[in-house]
Coordinates of C-alpha atoms in Angstrom, one line a residue:
X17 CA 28.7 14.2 52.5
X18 CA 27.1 11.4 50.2
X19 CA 29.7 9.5 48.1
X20 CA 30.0 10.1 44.5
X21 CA 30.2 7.4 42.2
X22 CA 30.1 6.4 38.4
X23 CA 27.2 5.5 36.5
X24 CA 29.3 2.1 36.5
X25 CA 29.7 1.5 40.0
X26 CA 26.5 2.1 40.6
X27 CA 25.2 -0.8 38.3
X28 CA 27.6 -3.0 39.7
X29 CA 26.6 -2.5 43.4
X30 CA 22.8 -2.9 42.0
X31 CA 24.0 -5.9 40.3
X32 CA 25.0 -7.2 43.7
X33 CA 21.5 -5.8 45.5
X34 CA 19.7 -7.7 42.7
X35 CA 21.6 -11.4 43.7
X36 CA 20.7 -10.6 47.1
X37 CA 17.1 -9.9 46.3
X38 CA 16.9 -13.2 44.6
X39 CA 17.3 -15.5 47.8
X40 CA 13.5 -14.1 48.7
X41 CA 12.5 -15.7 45.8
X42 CA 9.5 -17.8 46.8
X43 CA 9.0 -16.8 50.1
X44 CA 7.8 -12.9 49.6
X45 CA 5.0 -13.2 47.9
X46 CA 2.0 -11.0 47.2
X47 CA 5.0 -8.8 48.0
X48 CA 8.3 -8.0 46.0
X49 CA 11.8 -9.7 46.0
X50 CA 14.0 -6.4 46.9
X51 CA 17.7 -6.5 47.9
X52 CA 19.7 -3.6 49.3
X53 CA 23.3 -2.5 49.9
X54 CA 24.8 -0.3 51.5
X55 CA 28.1 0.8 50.6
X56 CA 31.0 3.4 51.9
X57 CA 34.1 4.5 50.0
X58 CA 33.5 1.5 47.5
X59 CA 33.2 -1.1 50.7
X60 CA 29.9 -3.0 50.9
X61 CA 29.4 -2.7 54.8
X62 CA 26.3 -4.3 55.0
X63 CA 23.1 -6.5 52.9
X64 CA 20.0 -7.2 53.4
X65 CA 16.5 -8.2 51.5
X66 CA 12.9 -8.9 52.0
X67 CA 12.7 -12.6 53.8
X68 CA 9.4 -13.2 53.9
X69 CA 5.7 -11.4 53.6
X70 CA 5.1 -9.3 56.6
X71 CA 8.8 -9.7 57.8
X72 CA 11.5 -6.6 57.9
X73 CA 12.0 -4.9 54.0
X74 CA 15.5 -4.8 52.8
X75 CA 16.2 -2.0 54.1
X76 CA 15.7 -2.6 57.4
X77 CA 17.7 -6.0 57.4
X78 CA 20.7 -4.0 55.8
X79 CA 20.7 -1.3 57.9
X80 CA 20.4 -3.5 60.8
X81 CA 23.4 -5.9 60.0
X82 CA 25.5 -2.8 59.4
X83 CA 28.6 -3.2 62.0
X84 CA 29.4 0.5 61.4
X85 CA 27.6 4.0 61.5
X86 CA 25.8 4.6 58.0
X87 CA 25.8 8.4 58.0
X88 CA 26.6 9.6 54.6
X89 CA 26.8 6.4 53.3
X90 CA 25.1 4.6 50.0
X91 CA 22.1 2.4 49.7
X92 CA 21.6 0.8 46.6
X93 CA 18.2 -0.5 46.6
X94 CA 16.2 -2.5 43.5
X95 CA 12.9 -0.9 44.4
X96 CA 11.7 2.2 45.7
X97 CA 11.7 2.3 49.4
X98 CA 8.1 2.6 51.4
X99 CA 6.9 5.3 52.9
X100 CA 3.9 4.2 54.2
X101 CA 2.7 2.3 57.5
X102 CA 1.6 -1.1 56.3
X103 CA 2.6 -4.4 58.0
X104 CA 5.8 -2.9 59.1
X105 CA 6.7 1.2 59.6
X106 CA 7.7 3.0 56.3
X107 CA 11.3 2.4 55.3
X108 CA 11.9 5.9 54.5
X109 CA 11.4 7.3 57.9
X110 CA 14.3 5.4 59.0
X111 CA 16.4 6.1 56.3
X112 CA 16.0 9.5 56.9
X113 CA 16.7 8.9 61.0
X114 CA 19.7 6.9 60.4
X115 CA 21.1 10.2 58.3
X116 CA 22.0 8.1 55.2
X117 CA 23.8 9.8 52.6
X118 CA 22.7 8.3 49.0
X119 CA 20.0 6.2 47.4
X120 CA 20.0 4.5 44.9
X121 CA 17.0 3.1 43.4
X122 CA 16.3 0.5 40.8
X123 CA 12.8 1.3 39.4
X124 CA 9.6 2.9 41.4
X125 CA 7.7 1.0 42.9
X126 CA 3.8 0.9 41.2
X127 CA 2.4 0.2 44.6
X128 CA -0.1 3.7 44.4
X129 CA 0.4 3.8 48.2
X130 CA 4.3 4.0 47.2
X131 CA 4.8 5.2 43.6
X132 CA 6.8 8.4 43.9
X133 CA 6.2 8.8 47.3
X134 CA 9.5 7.4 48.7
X135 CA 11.4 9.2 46.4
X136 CA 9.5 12.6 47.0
X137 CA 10.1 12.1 50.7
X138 CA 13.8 11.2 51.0
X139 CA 14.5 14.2 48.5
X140 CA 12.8 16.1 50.5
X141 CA 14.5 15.7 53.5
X142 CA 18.0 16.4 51.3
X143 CA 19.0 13.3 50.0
X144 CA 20.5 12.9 47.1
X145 CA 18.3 9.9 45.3
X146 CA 19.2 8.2 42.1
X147 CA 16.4 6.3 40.1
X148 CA 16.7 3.6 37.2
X149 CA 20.1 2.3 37.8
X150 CA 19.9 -0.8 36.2
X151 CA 15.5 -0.5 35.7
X152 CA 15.1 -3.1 33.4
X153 CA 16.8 -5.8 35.2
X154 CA 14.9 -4.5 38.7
X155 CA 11.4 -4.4 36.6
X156 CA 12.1 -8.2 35.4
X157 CA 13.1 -9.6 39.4
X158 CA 9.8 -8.8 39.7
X159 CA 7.6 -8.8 36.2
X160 CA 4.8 -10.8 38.3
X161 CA 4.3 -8.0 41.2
X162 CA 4.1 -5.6 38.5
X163 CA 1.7 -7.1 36.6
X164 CA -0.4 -7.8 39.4
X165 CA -0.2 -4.1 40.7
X166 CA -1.4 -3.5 37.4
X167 CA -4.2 -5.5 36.2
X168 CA -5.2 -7.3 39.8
X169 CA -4.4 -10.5 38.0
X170 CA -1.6 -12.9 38.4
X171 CA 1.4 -13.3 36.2
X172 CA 1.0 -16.7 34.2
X173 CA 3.8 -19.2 33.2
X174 CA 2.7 -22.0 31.3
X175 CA 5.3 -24.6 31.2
X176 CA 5.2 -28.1 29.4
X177 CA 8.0 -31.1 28.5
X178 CA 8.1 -32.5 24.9
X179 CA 9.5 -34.3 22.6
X180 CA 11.9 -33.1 20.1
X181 CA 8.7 -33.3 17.6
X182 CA 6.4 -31.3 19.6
X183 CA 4.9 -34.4 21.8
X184 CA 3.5 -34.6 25.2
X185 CA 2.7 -38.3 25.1
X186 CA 3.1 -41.1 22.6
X187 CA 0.0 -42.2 20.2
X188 CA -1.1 -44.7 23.1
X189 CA -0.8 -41.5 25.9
X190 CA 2.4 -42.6 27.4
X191 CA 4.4 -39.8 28.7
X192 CA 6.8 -41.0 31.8
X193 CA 9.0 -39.4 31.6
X194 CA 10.2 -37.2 28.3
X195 CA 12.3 -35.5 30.3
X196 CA 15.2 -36.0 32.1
X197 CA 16.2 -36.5 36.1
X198 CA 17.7 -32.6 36.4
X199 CA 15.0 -31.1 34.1
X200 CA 12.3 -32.7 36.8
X201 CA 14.4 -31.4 39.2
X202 CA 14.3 -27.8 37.7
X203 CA 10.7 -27.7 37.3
X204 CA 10.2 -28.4 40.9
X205 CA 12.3 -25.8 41.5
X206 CA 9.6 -23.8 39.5
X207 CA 6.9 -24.6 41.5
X208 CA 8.1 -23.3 44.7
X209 CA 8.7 -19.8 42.8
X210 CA 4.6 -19.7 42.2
X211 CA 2.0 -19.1 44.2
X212 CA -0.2 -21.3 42.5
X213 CA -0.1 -24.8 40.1
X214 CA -2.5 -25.0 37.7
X215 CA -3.4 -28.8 35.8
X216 CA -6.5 -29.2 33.8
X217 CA -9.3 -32.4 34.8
X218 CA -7.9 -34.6 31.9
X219 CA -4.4 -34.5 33.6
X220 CA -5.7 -35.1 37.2
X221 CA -7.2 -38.0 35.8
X222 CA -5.1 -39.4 34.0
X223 CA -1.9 -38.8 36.0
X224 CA -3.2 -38.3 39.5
X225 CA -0.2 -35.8 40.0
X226 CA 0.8 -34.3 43.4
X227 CA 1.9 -31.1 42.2
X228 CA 4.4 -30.7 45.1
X229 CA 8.0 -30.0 45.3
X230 CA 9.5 -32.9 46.7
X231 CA 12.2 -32.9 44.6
X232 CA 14.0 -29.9 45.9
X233 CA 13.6 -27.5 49.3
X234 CA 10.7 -25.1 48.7
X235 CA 7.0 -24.4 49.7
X236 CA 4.5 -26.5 47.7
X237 CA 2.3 -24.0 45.6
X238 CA -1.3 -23.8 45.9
X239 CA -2.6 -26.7 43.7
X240 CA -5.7 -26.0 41.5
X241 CA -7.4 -28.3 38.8
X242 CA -10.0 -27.4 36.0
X243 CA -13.0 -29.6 36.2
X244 CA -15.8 -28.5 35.0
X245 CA -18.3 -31.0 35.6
X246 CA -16.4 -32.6 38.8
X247 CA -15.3 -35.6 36.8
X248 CA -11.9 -36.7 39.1
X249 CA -12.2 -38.3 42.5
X250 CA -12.1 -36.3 46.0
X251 CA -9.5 -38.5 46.8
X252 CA -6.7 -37.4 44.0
X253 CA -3.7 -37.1 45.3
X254 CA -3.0 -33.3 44.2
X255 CA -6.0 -32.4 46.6
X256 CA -4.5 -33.8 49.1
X257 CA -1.0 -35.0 49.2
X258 CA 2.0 -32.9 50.3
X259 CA 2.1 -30.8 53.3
X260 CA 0.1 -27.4 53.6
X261 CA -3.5 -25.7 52.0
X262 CA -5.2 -28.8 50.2
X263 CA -5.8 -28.4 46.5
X264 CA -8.8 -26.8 45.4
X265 CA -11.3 -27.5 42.2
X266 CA -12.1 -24.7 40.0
X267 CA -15.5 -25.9 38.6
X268 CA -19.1 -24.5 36.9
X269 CA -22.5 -25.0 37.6
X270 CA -22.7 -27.6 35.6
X271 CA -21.2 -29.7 38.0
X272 CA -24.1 -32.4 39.3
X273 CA -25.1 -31.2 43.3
X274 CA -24.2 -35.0 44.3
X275 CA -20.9 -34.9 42.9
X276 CA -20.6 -31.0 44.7
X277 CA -21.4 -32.8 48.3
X278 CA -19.0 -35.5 48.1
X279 CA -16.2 -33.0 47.4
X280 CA -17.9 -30.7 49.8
X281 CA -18.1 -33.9 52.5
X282 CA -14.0 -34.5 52.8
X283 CA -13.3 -30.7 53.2
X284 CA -12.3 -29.7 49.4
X285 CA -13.1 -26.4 48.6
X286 CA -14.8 -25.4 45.0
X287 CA -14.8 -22.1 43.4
X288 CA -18.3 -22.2 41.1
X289 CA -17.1 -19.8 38.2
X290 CA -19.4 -18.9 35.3
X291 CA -19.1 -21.3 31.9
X292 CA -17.0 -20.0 29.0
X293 CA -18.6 -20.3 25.3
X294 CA -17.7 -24.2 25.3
X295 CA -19.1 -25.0 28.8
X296 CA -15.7 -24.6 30.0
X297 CA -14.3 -23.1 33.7
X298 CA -14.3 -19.3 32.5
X299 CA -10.2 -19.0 32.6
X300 CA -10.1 -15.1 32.7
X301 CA -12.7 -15.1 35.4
X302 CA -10.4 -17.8 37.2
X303 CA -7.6 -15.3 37.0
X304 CA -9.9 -12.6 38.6
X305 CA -10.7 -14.7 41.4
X306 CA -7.4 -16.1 42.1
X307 CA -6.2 -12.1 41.9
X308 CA -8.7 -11.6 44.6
X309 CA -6.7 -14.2 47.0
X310 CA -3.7 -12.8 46.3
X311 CA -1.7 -15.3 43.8
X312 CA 0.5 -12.7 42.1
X313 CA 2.0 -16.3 39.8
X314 CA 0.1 -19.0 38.7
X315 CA 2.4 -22.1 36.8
X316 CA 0.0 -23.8 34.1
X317 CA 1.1 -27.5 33.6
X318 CA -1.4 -28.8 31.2
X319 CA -2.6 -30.6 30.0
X320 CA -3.0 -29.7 25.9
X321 CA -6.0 -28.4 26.1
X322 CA -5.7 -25.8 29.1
X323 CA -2.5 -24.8 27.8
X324 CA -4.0 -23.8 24.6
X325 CA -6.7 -22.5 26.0
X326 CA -4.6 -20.0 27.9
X327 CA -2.3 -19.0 24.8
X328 CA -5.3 -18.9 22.7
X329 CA -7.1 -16.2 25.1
X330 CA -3.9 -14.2 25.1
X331 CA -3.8 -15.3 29.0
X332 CA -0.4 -16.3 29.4
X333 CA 2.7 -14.0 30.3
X334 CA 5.7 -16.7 30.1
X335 CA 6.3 -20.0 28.2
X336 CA 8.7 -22.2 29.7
X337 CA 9.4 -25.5 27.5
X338 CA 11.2 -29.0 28.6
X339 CA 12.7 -30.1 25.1
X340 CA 14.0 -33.4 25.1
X341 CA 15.9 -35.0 22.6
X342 CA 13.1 -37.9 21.4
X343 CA 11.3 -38.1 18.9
X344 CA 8.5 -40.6 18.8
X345 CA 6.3 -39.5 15.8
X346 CA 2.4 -39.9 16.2
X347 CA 1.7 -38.1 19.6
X348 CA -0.1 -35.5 21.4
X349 CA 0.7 -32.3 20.8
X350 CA 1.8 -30.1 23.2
X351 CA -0.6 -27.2 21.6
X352 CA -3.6 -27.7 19.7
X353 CA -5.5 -25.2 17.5
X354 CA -4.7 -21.7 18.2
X355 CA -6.9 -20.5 15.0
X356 CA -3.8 -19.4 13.0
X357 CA -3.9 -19.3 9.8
X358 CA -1.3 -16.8 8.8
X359 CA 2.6 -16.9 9.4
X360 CA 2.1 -13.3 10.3
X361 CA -0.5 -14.2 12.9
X362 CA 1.8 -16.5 15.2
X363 CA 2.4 -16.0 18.5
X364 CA 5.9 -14.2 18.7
X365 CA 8.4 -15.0 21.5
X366 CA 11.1 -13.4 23.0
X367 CA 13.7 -16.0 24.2
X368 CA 15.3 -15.0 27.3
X369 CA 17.6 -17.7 27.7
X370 CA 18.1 -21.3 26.9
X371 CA 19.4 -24.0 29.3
X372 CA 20.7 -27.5 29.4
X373 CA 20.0 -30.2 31.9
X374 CA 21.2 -33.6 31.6
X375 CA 20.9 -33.6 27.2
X376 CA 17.6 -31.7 27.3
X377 CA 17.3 -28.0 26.4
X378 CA 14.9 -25.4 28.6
X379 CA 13.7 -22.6 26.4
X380 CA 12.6 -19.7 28.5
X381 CA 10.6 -17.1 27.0
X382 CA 8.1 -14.5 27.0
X383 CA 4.9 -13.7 25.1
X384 CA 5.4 -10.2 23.5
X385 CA 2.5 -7.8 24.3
X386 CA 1.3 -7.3 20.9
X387 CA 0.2 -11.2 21.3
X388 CA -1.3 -11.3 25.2
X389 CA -3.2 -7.9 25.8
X390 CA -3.6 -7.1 29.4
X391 CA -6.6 -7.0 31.0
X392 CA -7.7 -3.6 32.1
X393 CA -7.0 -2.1 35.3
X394 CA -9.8 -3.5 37.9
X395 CA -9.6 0.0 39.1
X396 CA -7.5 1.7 42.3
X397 CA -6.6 -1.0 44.4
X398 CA -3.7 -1.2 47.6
X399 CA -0.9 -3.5 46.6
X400 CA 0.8 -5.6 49.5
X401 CA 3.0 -4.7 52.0

């Protein structure tokens, strides 16, 4: 017989699935972080969680490290299990095989070759399943996968550093470095959680960043830049330094054809996207594309421009800002004209928590909905595996 526990054990077993689900972080993706647990007579007797993209799901690992039979035992799981065949055989089935007693599931998963499915089948087959322990904190682990299920779109963080005045740069365009040692160190750590990097053409050219995380352990991200008219050199170092995929242009037909054949001559790919209003790389569009590939996160950098561009299309998901305690005066600003002219009209922010590194503050927030509508659904479409 399945074990019985309280609504409170149950969150704090899910508590512990969701710290497991977190080493995954950066290495999963299209697909979802997801930790599971499984547990007997209040003893955790084994963990497990979703290494990599096309590796063994949680489940799997758990019930594999288990050094003891897990008949009528509990799993406590942060996302519903699969029950179809995809890159590996469907969870359920051998949940169902290894005659577990109890699961316990965080949220659903909105996979449509998943939603309800895993539930309906374990059920089913007689076993008692628990859903929404703990929901909110399992929908959050993994607020880009959702998203992207969703619209086909990736989730978008924009992240800048300023000064305690709202400046990217001094009058003169100085800007190395506002921030401090750690807080350089944190957003590296960033950048290995995303798919993708994001810089506009003015900041390629007049930082020539690499974009990588060298700082800490970590995949680099994709690197993209904004250029519209192919204006920085094939030889910028965020197209080609660091190890992995080269960077890639995101560009219009406005570009000349002689600049397109020197980038096409060194081996540097260009997406051609249609012109916005102002001439500009079409960012929604981008977003599609990039969708298309599979980038479930994109990190914006800047410079000002693109990251006002994205707040002001309602593009951006997450706002992640590097506050250090300067103040210089005349600047750059971090954001330019969103076309607000109302208090009641600015963009509202839900701060989800603030940190400190080495005397500067990290605010980390999210754009609430009523500011950043989602695009519509692309239509039916298979989520990872």
């Amino acid at each position: 017989m399945a074990e019985r526990r309280s609504g409170t054990t149950d969150e704090a077993f899910m508590r512990r699935a969701l710290r497991i689900a977190r080493k995954g972080e950066g290495q999963v993706s299209p697909n979802p972080m997801v930790g599971a647990v499984i547990v007997r007579e209040g003893r955790i007797i084994a963990e497990g969680y979703h290494r990599c993209c096309g590796a063994n799901h949680a489940e799997i690992n758990a019930l594999q490290a288990a050094r003891e039979p897990v008949k009528g035992a509990t799993l406590y799981v942060t996302l519903e299990p699969c029950s179809h065949h995809g890159r590996t055989p469907p969870c359920v089935e051998a949940l169902i095989a290894c005659q577990i007693g109890r699961v316990v599931i965080g949220t659903m998963d909105p996979n449509p070759l998943v939603c309800g499915k895993g539930i309906k089948a374990l059920r089913g087959k007689g076993i008692e399943t628990t859903v929404g322990v703990l929901e909110e904190a399992c929908l959050r682990l993994n607020e880009g996968f959702f998203k992207f299920i969703r619209t086909g779109i990736p989730f978008v963080t924009v992240k800048f550093a300023q000064t305690l005045d709202g400046r990217i740069a001094t009058s003169e365009g100085h800007s190395r470095w506002i921030s401090s040692p750690a807080s350089l160190r944190f957003a590296h750590r960033l950048r290995a959680t995303h798919d993708a990097i994001l810089v506009g053409a003015g900041t390629a050219l007049k930082d020539d960043p690499e974009l990588t995380c060298r700082l800490v352990p970590g995949r680099n991200p994709l690197r993209i830049v904004v250029d519209s008219r192919l204006r920085i050199p094939p030889e910028s170092r965020l197209l080609s330094a660091g190890t992995g995929k080269r960077g890639i242009v995101a560009t219009t037909e406005r570009a000349p054809e002689r600049r397109r054949r020197l980038f096409e001559k060194r081996g540097i790919e260009l997406l051609t996207l249609e012109s916005d209003g102002n001439g500009q790389v079409d960012l929604d569009g981008l977003l599609r594309v990039l969708g298309q590939r599979g980038t479930t996160a994109l990190l914006v950098e800047g410079g000002a421009a693109l990251i006002t561009s994205f707040l002001k299309g309602g593009l951006a998901d997450r706002l992640i800002v590097v506050i250090a305690p300067k103040i210089t005066g005349e600047g750059i600003n971090a954001i330019g004209d969103l076309g607000i002219r109302r208090m009641d009209d600015a963009l509202n922010l839900s701060v989800e928590r603030i940190l400190r590194r080495d005397g500067d503050w990290i605010l980390d927030a999210r754009i609430r909905p009523g500011n950043r509508p989602d695009a519509p659904p692309p239509g039916s479409r298979p989520g990872p595996s």
